Amino acid sequence: KIKKKEALFDTLLTDFQKINEITFAPEQKQAIIDALSNRVSIITGGPGTGKTTIIQAILQIYCGLHGFSPYDDEAKNHVLLCAPTGKASKRMTEQTLFPASTIHRALGYNFENEFAYHEQNNLFQKLIVIDEASMIDTILASHLFDAISVNAQIVIVGDVFQLPSIGPGALLKDLIDSKVIPTTYLKTIFRQDEGSSIVAFSEMIKNGKIDDTVFNNNDLIYLPCDLYSAPEVLKDAINKMTYYGYNMLEDIQVLAPMYKGNMGIDYLNRLISDTYNQS
């Protein structure tokens, strides 16, 4: 019986790759195997490493192993795809073609701080896929895990370097650091706009090692500066972009990782407003 199940898994995995015209890397295949063979598993990796495609494969293979299509109503009784925000859940739906929801909606939150599903009334689905887990705070995580049946399989997906939760806690990072849950680390970047070097450069920054070859592409200009010279470098960059025809409102966006300090959102907003807003 086990050998038959393994053979069916291999067939379903092969079919998924053929239909989608892809070949999974060993780390991606391992993520799928771990997700479908463990009670709880984690899949983590940066943008472009194939997390969404792996979720699609897990969904397809799980449904195939249990004898129904992911597009049948029966699948909704077995599988729950959820994420902490409406935007993330909508993206899951668009990319998997399977209905996903926010965690609050899945738990039946009624805006009176009450949940329809909880420790005494568990969710009925047997496979729970939780995307964008880095954004989940400890309070919501507690409600979610209390509501999941002990017989369900849980797949936690996310990137510890993405947006953290607004509330307290660092759920994904803490779960990975515990080394208790089987975790697959996706490191190879597969998805990147043709000719773009943004994702590769982001990975280099994250790893603290810059390869100068990344600057060979025309879509990226790197302006080195320190904390004190950065505002002037930013203004100079904006001046050059507007000189070459870029629109301040439609073409230019400034991102900052914090609110306070010389390169914080608050200071940069005041700087740009005072410099470019006409009185």
mmCIF file of C-alpha atoms in Angstrom:
data_model
loop_
_atom_site.group_PDB
_atom_site.id
_atom_site.type_symbol
_atom_site.label_atom_id
_atom_site.label_comp_id
_atom_site.label_asym_id
_atom_site.label_seq_id
_atom_site.Cartn_x
_atom_site.Cartn_y
_atom_site.Cartn_z
ATOM 1 C CA LYS A 1 0.000 0.000 0.000
ATOM 2 C CA ILE A 2 2.862 2.395 0.833
ATOM 3 C CA LYS A 3 4.624 1.565 -2.447
ATOM 4 C CA LYS A 4 1.423 2.232 -4.387
ATOM 5 C CA LYS A 5 1.072 5.605 -2.681
ATOM 6 C CA GLU A 6 4.698 6.466 -3.469
ATOM 7 C CA ALA A 7 4.183 5.454 -7.094
ATOM 8 C CA LEU A 8 1.048 7.597 -7.310
ATOM 9 C CA PHE A 9 2.934 10.524 -5.770
ATOM 10 C CA ASP A 10 5.711 10.208 -8.365
ATOM 11 C CA THR A 11 3.136 10.046 -11.161
ATOM 12 C CA LEU A 12 1.259 13.103 -9.905
ATOM 13 C CA LEU A 13 4.501 15.061 -9.454
ATOM 14 C CA THR A 14 5.653 14.134 -12.959
ATOM 15 C CA ASP A 15 2.271 15.085 -14.428
ATOM 16 C CA PHE A 16 2.335 18.468 -12.665
ATOM 17 C CA GLN A 17 5.773 19.238 -14.084
ATOM 18 C CA LYS A 18 4.731 18.202 -17.606
ATOM 19 C CA ILE A 19 1.517 20.224 -17.553
ATOM 20 C CA ASN A 20 3.282 23.318 -16.233
ATOM 21 C CA GLU A 21 6.399 22.761 -18.362
ATOM 22 C CA ILE A 22 8.767 22.971 -15.405
ATOM 23 C CA THR A 23 11.335 20.782 -13.720
ATOM 24 C CA PHE A 24 11.547 21.056 -9.949
ATOM 25 C CA ALA A 25 14.969 21.509 -8.407
ATOM 26 C CA PRO A 26 15.881 18.984 -5.684
ATOM 27 C CA GLU A 27 15.144 21.517 -2.922
ATOM 28 C CA GLN A 28 11.699 22.240 -4.385
ATOM 29 C CA LYS A 29 10.853 18.556 -4.690
ATOM 30 C CA GLN A 30 11.997 18.043 -1.100
ATOM 31 C CA ALA A 31 9.670 20.824 0.042
ATOM 32 C CA ILE A 32 6.719 19.052 -1.574
ATOM 33 C CA ILE A 33 7.692 15.672 -0.099
ATOM 34 C CA ASP A 34 8.113 17.153 3.400
ATOM 35 C CA ALA A 35 4.801 19.002 3.167
ATOM 36 C CA LEU A 36 2.878 15.867 2.252
ATOM 37 C CA SER A 37 4.652 13.455 4.602
ATOM 38 C CA ASN A 38 4.867 15.482 7.836
ATOM 39 C CA ARG A 39 2.189 16.705 10.190
ATOM 40 C CA VAL A 40 3.803 20.167 10.193
ATOM 41 C CA SER A 41 6.415 21.547 7.792
ATOM 42 C CA ILE A 42 7.915 24.886 6.799
ATOM 43 C CA ILE A 43 8.898 26.155 3.347
ATOM 44 C CA THR A 44 10.969 29.331 3.374
ATOM 45 C CA GLY A 45 12.745 31.318 0.702
ATOM 46 C CA GLY A 46 13.006 34.715 -0.921
ATOM 47 C CA PRO A 47 11.093 36.089 -3.911
ATOM 48 C CA GLY A 48 11.437 34.068 -7.088
ATOM 49 C CA THR A 49 12.425 30.812 -5.378
ATOM 50 C CA GLY A 50 9.212 29.024 -6.349
ATOM 51 C CA LYS A 51 7.128 29.092 -3.173
ATOM 52 C CA THR A 52 3.843 29.704 -5.003
ATOM 53 C CA THR A 53 4.516 26.995 -7.581
ATOM 54 C CA ILE A 54 5.268 24.575 -4.747
ATOM 55 C CA ILE A 55 1.946 25.448 -3.098
ATOM 56 C CA GLN A 56 0.226 24.693 -6.407
ATOM 57 C CA ALA A 57 1.985 21.325 -6.613
ATOM 58 C CA ILE A 58 1.149 20.432 -3.002
ATOM 59 C CA LEU A 59 -2.508 21.235 -3.645
ATOM 60 C CA GLN A 60 -2.666 19.246 -6.877
ATOM 61 C CA ILE A 61 -0.807 16.221 -5.525
ATOM 62 C CA TYR A 62 -2.692 16.126 -2.215
ATOM 63 C CA CYS A 63 -6.026 16.142 -4.027
ATOM 64 C CA GLY A 64 -4.797 13.500 -6.464
ATOM 65 C CA LEU A 65 -3.630 11.253 -3.626
ATOM 66 C CA HIS A 66 -7.089 11.476 -2.072
ATOM 67 C CA GLY A 67 -9.012 10.886 -5.280
ATOM 68 C CA PHE A 68 -10.535 14.245 -6.158
ATOM 69 C CA SER A 69 -9.748 17.312 -8.227
ATOM 70 C CA PRO A 70 -8.678 20.585 -6.569
ATOM 71 C CA TYR A 71 -11.403 22.246 -8.648
ATOM 72 C CA ASP A 72 -14.228 20.067 -7.265
ATOM 73 C CA ASP A 73 -16.328 21.268 -4.352
ATOM 74 C CA GLU A 74 -15.059 18.230 -2.458
ATOM 75 C CA ALA A 75 -11.596 19.782 -2.303
ATOM 76 C CA LYS A 76 -12.898 22.678 -0.206
ATOM 77 C CA ASN A 77 -13.891 20.181 2.466
ATOM 78 C CA HIS A 78 -10.310 18.930 2.677
ATOM 79 C CA VAL A 79 -8.007 21.872 1.924
ATOM 80 C CA LEU A 80 -7.707 25.380 3.359
ATOM 81 C CA LEU A 81 -5.411 27.992 1.848
ATOM 82 C CA CYS A 82 -5.057 31.084 4.015
ATOM 83 C CA ALA A 83 -2.886 34.146 4.568
ATOM 84 C CA PRO A 84 -2.832 36.998 7.085
ATOM 85 C CA THR A 85 -3.967 39.728 4.674
ATOM 86 C CA GLY A 86 -6.626 40.109 2.009
ATOM 87 C CA LYS A 87 -4.036 40.984 -0.612
ATOM 88 C CA ALA A 88 -1.985 37.861 0.098
ATOM 89 C CA SER A 89 -5.044 35.584 0.087
ATOM 90 C CA LYS A 90 -6.279 37.117 -3.172
ATOM 91 C CA ARG A 91 -2.870 36.460 -4.722
ATOM 92 C CA MET A 92 -3.039 32.830 -3.589
ATOM 93 C CA THR A 93 -6.436 32.461 -5.249
ATOM 94 C CA GLU A 94 -5.239 34.036 -8.500
ATOM 95 C CA GLN A 95 -2.144 31.867 -8.721
ATOM 96 C CA THR A 96 -3.550 28.531 -7.539
ATOM 97 C CA LEU A 97 -7.095 28.951 -8.935
ATOM 98 C CA PHE A 98 -8.243 27.582 -5.575
ATOM 99 C CA PRO A 99 -10.230 29.737 -3.126
ATOM 100 C CA ALA A 100 -8.039 31.177 -0.378
ATOM 101 C CA SER A 101 -9.075 33.391 2.496
ATOM 102 C CA THR A 102 -7.657 35.548 5.236
ATOM 103 C CA ILE A 103 -6.951 33.753 8.489
ATOM 104 C CA HIS A 104 -9.607 35.813 10.253
ATOM 105 C CA ARG A 105 -12.243 34.824 7.700
ATOM 106 C CA ALA A 106 -11.212 31.173 7.827
ATOM 107 C CA LEU A 107 -11.643 31.230 11.605
ATOM 108 C CA GLY A 108 -15.030 32.950 11.367
ATOM 109 C CA TYR A 109 -14.032 36.176 13.126
ATOM 110 C CA ASN A 110 -17.076 38.345 13.937
ATOM 111 C CA PHE A 111 -15.397 41.681 14.819
ATOM 112 C CA GLU A 112 -16.342 41.207 18.468
ATOM 113 C CA ASN A 113 -13.069 39.399 19.098
ATOM 114 C CA GLU A 114 -14.830 36.052 18.762
ATOM 115 C CA PHE A 115 -13.958 33.181 16.458
ATOM 116 C CA ALA A 116 -16.371 30.524 15.196
ATOM 117 C CA TYR A 117 -13.521 27.992 15.043
ATOM 118 C CA HIS A 118 -11.416 27.456 18.123
ATOM 119 C CA GLU A 119 -10.033 24.750 20.419
ATOM 120 C CA GLN A 120 -13.472 23.246 21.079
ATOM 121 C CA ASN A 121 -14.702 23.625 17.493
ATOM 122 C CA ASN A 122 -11.883 22.773 15.108
ATOM 123 C CA LEU A 123 -11.562 23.600 11.438
ATOM 124 C CA PHE A 124 -12.707 20.603 9.396
ATOM 125 C CA GLN A 125 -10.065 20.779 6.641
ATOM 126 C CA LYS A 126 -7.265 18.202 6.737
ATOM 127 C CA LEU A 127 -4.610 20.185 4.855
ATOM 128 C CA ILE A 128 -3.926 23.761 5.987
ATOM 129 C CA VAL A 129 -1.528 25.854 3.886
ATOM 130 C CA ILE A 130 -0.536 29.142 5.547
ATOM 131 C CA ASP A 131 1.188 31.648 3.260
ATOM 132 C CA GLU A 132 3.088 34.864 4.165
ATOM 133 C CA ALA A 133 3.651 33.459 7.659
ATOM 134 C CA SER A 134 6.200 36.155 8.529
ATOM 135 C CA MET A 135 3.309 38.612 8.841
ATOM 136 C CA ILE A 136 1.396 36.585 11.444
ATOM 137 C CA ASP A 137 1.677 37.790 15.038
ATOM 138 C CA THR A 138 1.622 35.468 18.030
ATOM 139 C CA ILE A 139 -1.971 36.284 19.024
ATOM 140 C CA LEU A 140 -3.433 35.391 15.629
ATOM 141 C CA ALA A 141 -1.150 32.353 15.403
ATOM 142 C CA SER A 142 -2.462 31.139 18.760
ATOM 143 C CA HIS A 143 -6.076 31.385 17.562
ATOM 144 C CA LEU A 144 -5.215 29.643 14.300
ATOM 145 C CA PHE A 145 -3.289 26.722 15.761
ATOM 146 C CA ASP A 146 -5.911 26.225 18.499
ATOM 147 C CA ALA A 147 -8.514 25.833 15.761
ATOM 148 C CA ILE A 148 -6.603 23.293 13.655
ATOM 149 C CA SER A 149 -7.416 19.634 14.258
ATOM 150 C CA VAL A 150 -4.617 17.437 15.606
ATOM 151 C CA ASN A 151 -5.202 15.196 12.589
ATOM 152 C CA ALA A 152 -4.602 17.944 10.041
ATOM 153 C CA GLN A 153 -1.408 18.586 8.092
ATOM 154 C CA ILE A 154 -0.005 22.113 8.304
ATOM 155 C CA VAL A 155 2.248 23.688 5.677
ATOM 156 C CA ILE A 156 3.755 27.035 6.711
ATOM 157 C CA VAL A 157 5.171 29.151 3.883
ATOM 158 C CA GLY A 158 7.010 32.457 4.048
ATOM 159 C CA ASP A 159 10.158 34.530 3.926
ATOM 160 C CA VAL A 160 11.693 35.682 7.212
ATOM 161 C CA PHE A 161 13.157 38.694 5.377
ATOM 162 C CA GLN A 162 9.741 39.908 4.231
ATOM 163 C CA LEU A 163 7.412 42.247 6.113
ATOM 164 C CA PRO A 164 7.202 41.370 9.822
ATOM 165 C CA SER A 165 3.940 41.208 11.722
ATOM 166 C CA ILE A 166 2.408 44.437 12.970
ATOM 167 C CA GLY A 167 1.589 42.753 16.283
ATOM 168 C CA PRO A 168 4.043 41.124 18.697
ATOM 169 C CA GLY A 169 6.214 38.153 17.845
ATOM 170 C CA ALA A 170 8.259 36.734 14.974
ATOM 171 C CA LEU A 171 6.345 33.512 14.354
ATOM 172 C CA LEU A 172 8.088 32.213 11.243
ATOM 173 C CA LYS A 173 11.605 33.003 12.426
ATOM 174 C CA ASP A 174 10.981 31.485 15.863
ATOM 175 C CA LEU A 175 9.518 28.300 14.387
ATOM 176 C CA ILE A 176 12.498 27.901 12.054
ATOM 177 C CA ASP A 177 15.006 28.672 14.814
ATOM 178 C CA SER A 178 13.388 26.040 17.050
ATOM 179 C CA LYS A 179 14.692 23.356 14.647
ATOM 180 C CA VAL A 180 11.773 21.179 15.705
ATOM 181 C CA ILE A 181 9.767 21.464 12.473
ATOM 182 C CA PRO A 182 11.062 20.031 9.162
ATOM 183 C CA THR A 183 12.119 23.078 7.143
ATOM 184 C CA THR A 184 13.049 23.383 3.487
ATOM 185 C CA TYR A 185 15.203 26.375 2.544
ATOM 186 C CA LEU A 186 14.689 27.560 -1.032
ATOM 187 C CA LYS A 187 17.812 29.419 -2.160
ATOM 188 C CA THR A 188 17.809 29.233 -5.958
ATOM 189 C CA ILE A 189 16.041 32.087 -7.758
ATOM 190 C CA PHE A 190 13.907 30.805 -10.633
ATOM 191 C CA ARG A 191 11.509 33.688 -11.314
ATOM 192 C CA GLN A 192 12.878 36.995 -12.474
ATOM 193 C CA ASP A 193 11.689 39.403 -15.137
ATOM 194 C CA GLU A 194 13.749 38.996 -18.271
ATOM 195 C CA GLY A 195 16.830 41.167 -18.088
ATOM 196 C CA SER A 196 16.095 42.288 -14.529
ATOM 197 C CA SER A 197 18.748 42.194 -11.841
ATOM 198 C CA ILE A 198 16.626 43.488 -8.946
ATOM 199 C CA VAL A 199 15.961 40.108 -7.311
ATOM 200 C CA ALA A 200 19.590 39.021 -7.608
ATOM 201 C CA PHE A 201 20.781 42.318 -6.124
ATOM 202 C CA SER A 202 18.304 41.992 -3.256
ATOM 203 C CA GLU A 203 19.710 38.572 -2.451
ATOM 204 C CA MET A 204 23.235 39.980 -2.441
ATOM 205 C CA ILE A 205 22.251 42.731 -0.008
ATOM 206 C CA LYS A 206 20.554 40.167 2.217
ATOM 207 C CA ASN A 207 23.675 38.002 2.236
ATOM 208 C CA GLY A 208 26.038 40.957 2.681
ATOM 209 C CA LYS A 209 28.071 40.193 -0.457
ATOM 210 C CA ILE A 210 27.887 42.327 -3.587
ATOM 211 C CA ASP A 211 29.020 40.896 -6.934
ATOM 212 C CA ASP A 212 29.861 43.790 -9.274
ATOM 213 C CA THR A 213 28.616 41.825 -12.300
ATOM 214 C CA VAL A 214 25.055 42.595 -11.181
ATOM 215 C CA PHE A 215 25.607 46.184 -12.336
ATOM 216 C CA ASN A 216 26.070 45.084 -15.962
ATOM 217 C CA ASN A 217 22.301 45.271 -16.447
ATOM 218 C CA ASN A 218 20.749 48.577 -17.405
ATOM 219 C CA ASP A 219 17.833 48.317 -14.954
ATOM 220 C CA LEU A 220 19.960 48.910 -11.849
ATOM 221 C CA ILE A 221 22.116 51.811 -10.693
ATOM 222 C CA TYR A 222 23.867 51.521 -7.334
ATOM 223 C CA LEU A 223 24.809 54.753 -5.551
ATOM 224 C CA PRO A 224 27.016 54.011 -2.524
ATOM 225 C CA CYS A 225 26.678 56.460 0.367
ATOM 226 C CA ASP A 226 26.775 56.594 4.126
ATOM 227 C CA LEU A 227 23.999 57.479 6.563
ATOM 228 C CA TYR A 228 24.766 61.203 6.488
ATOM 229 C CA SER A 229 25.285 61.691 2.748
ATOM 230 C CA ALA A 230 22.281 59.541 1.734
ATOM 231 C CA PRO A 231 19.654 62.347 1.760
ATOM 232 C CA GLU A 232 21.725 64.479 -0.621
ATOM 233 C CA VAL A 233 22.422 61.463 -2.844
ATOM 234 C CA LEU A 234 18.679 60.783 -2.910
ATOM 235 C CA LYS A 235 17.857 64.376 -3.882
ATOM 236 C CA ASP A 236 20.483 64.288 -6.616
ATOM 237 C CA ALA A 237 19.021 61.035 -7.970
ATOM 238 C CA ILE A 238 15.506 62.496 -8.000
ATOM 239 C CA ASN A 239 16.760 65.636 -9.756
ATOM 240 C CA LYS A 240 18.388 63.569 -12.479
ATOM 241 C CA MET A 241 15.276 61.422 -12.971
ATOM 242 C CA THR A 242 12.984 64.430 -13.285
ATOM 243 C CA TYR A 243 15.497 66.068 -15.651
ATOM 244 C CA TYR A 244 15.239 63.022 -17.932
ATOM 245 C CA GLY A 245 11.444 63.168 -17.932
ATOM 246 C CA TYR A 246 10.379 60.934 -15.048
ATOM 247 C CA ASN A 247 7.199 62.100 -13.323
ATOM 248 C CA MET A 248 7.482 62.703 -9.579
ATOM 249 C CA LEU A 249 4.057 61.243 -8.809
ATOM 250 C CA GLU A 250 3.827 58.417 -11.326
ATOM 251 C CA ASP A 251 7.376 57.199 -11.948
ATOM 252 C CA ILE A 252 9.354 57.710 -8.735
ATOM 253 C CA GLN A 253 8.968 55.809 -5.488
ATOM 254 C CA VAL A 254 11.230 55.995 -2.438
ATOM 255 C CA LEU A 255 11.340 53.026 -0.068
ATOM 256 C CA ALA A 256 12.828 53.144 3.427
ATOM 257 C CA PRO A 257 13.018 50.309 5.980
ATOM 258 C CA MET A 258 12.240 52.411 9.078
ATOM 259 C CA TYR A 259 10.425 55.517 10.273
ATOM 260 C CA LYS A 260 13.028 57.216 12.466
ATOM 261 C CA GLY A 261 16.512 58.528 11.713
ATOM 262 C CA ASN A 262 18.324 60.316 8.937
ATOM 263 C CA MET A 263 17.121 57.782 6.357
ATOM 264 C CA GLY A 264 13.754 57.099 7.946
ATOM 265 C CA ILE A 265 10.358 57.564 6.289
ATOM 266 C CA ASP A 266 9.432 60.602 8.403
ATOM 267 C CA TYR A 267 12.609 62.554 7.592
ATOM 268 C CA LEU A 268 12.606 61.635 3.896
ATOM 269 C CA ASN A 269 8.948 62.634 3.521
ATOM 270 C CA ARG A 270 9.727 66.067 4.979
ATOM 271 C CA LEU A 271 12.866 66.383 2.838
ATOM 272 C CA ILE A 272 11.069 65.550 -0.410
ATOM 273 C CA SER A 273 8.052 67.697 0.483
ATOM 274 C CA ASP A 274 10.157 70.749 1.406
ATOM 275 C CA THR A 275 12.356 70.342 -1.661
ATOM 276 C CA TYR A 276 9.836 69.634 -4.410
ATOM 277 C CA ASN A 277 6.403 70.843 -3.287
ATOM 278 C CA GLN A 278 5.655 74.226 -4.754
ATOM 279 C CA SER A 279 4.311 76.816 -2.306
#
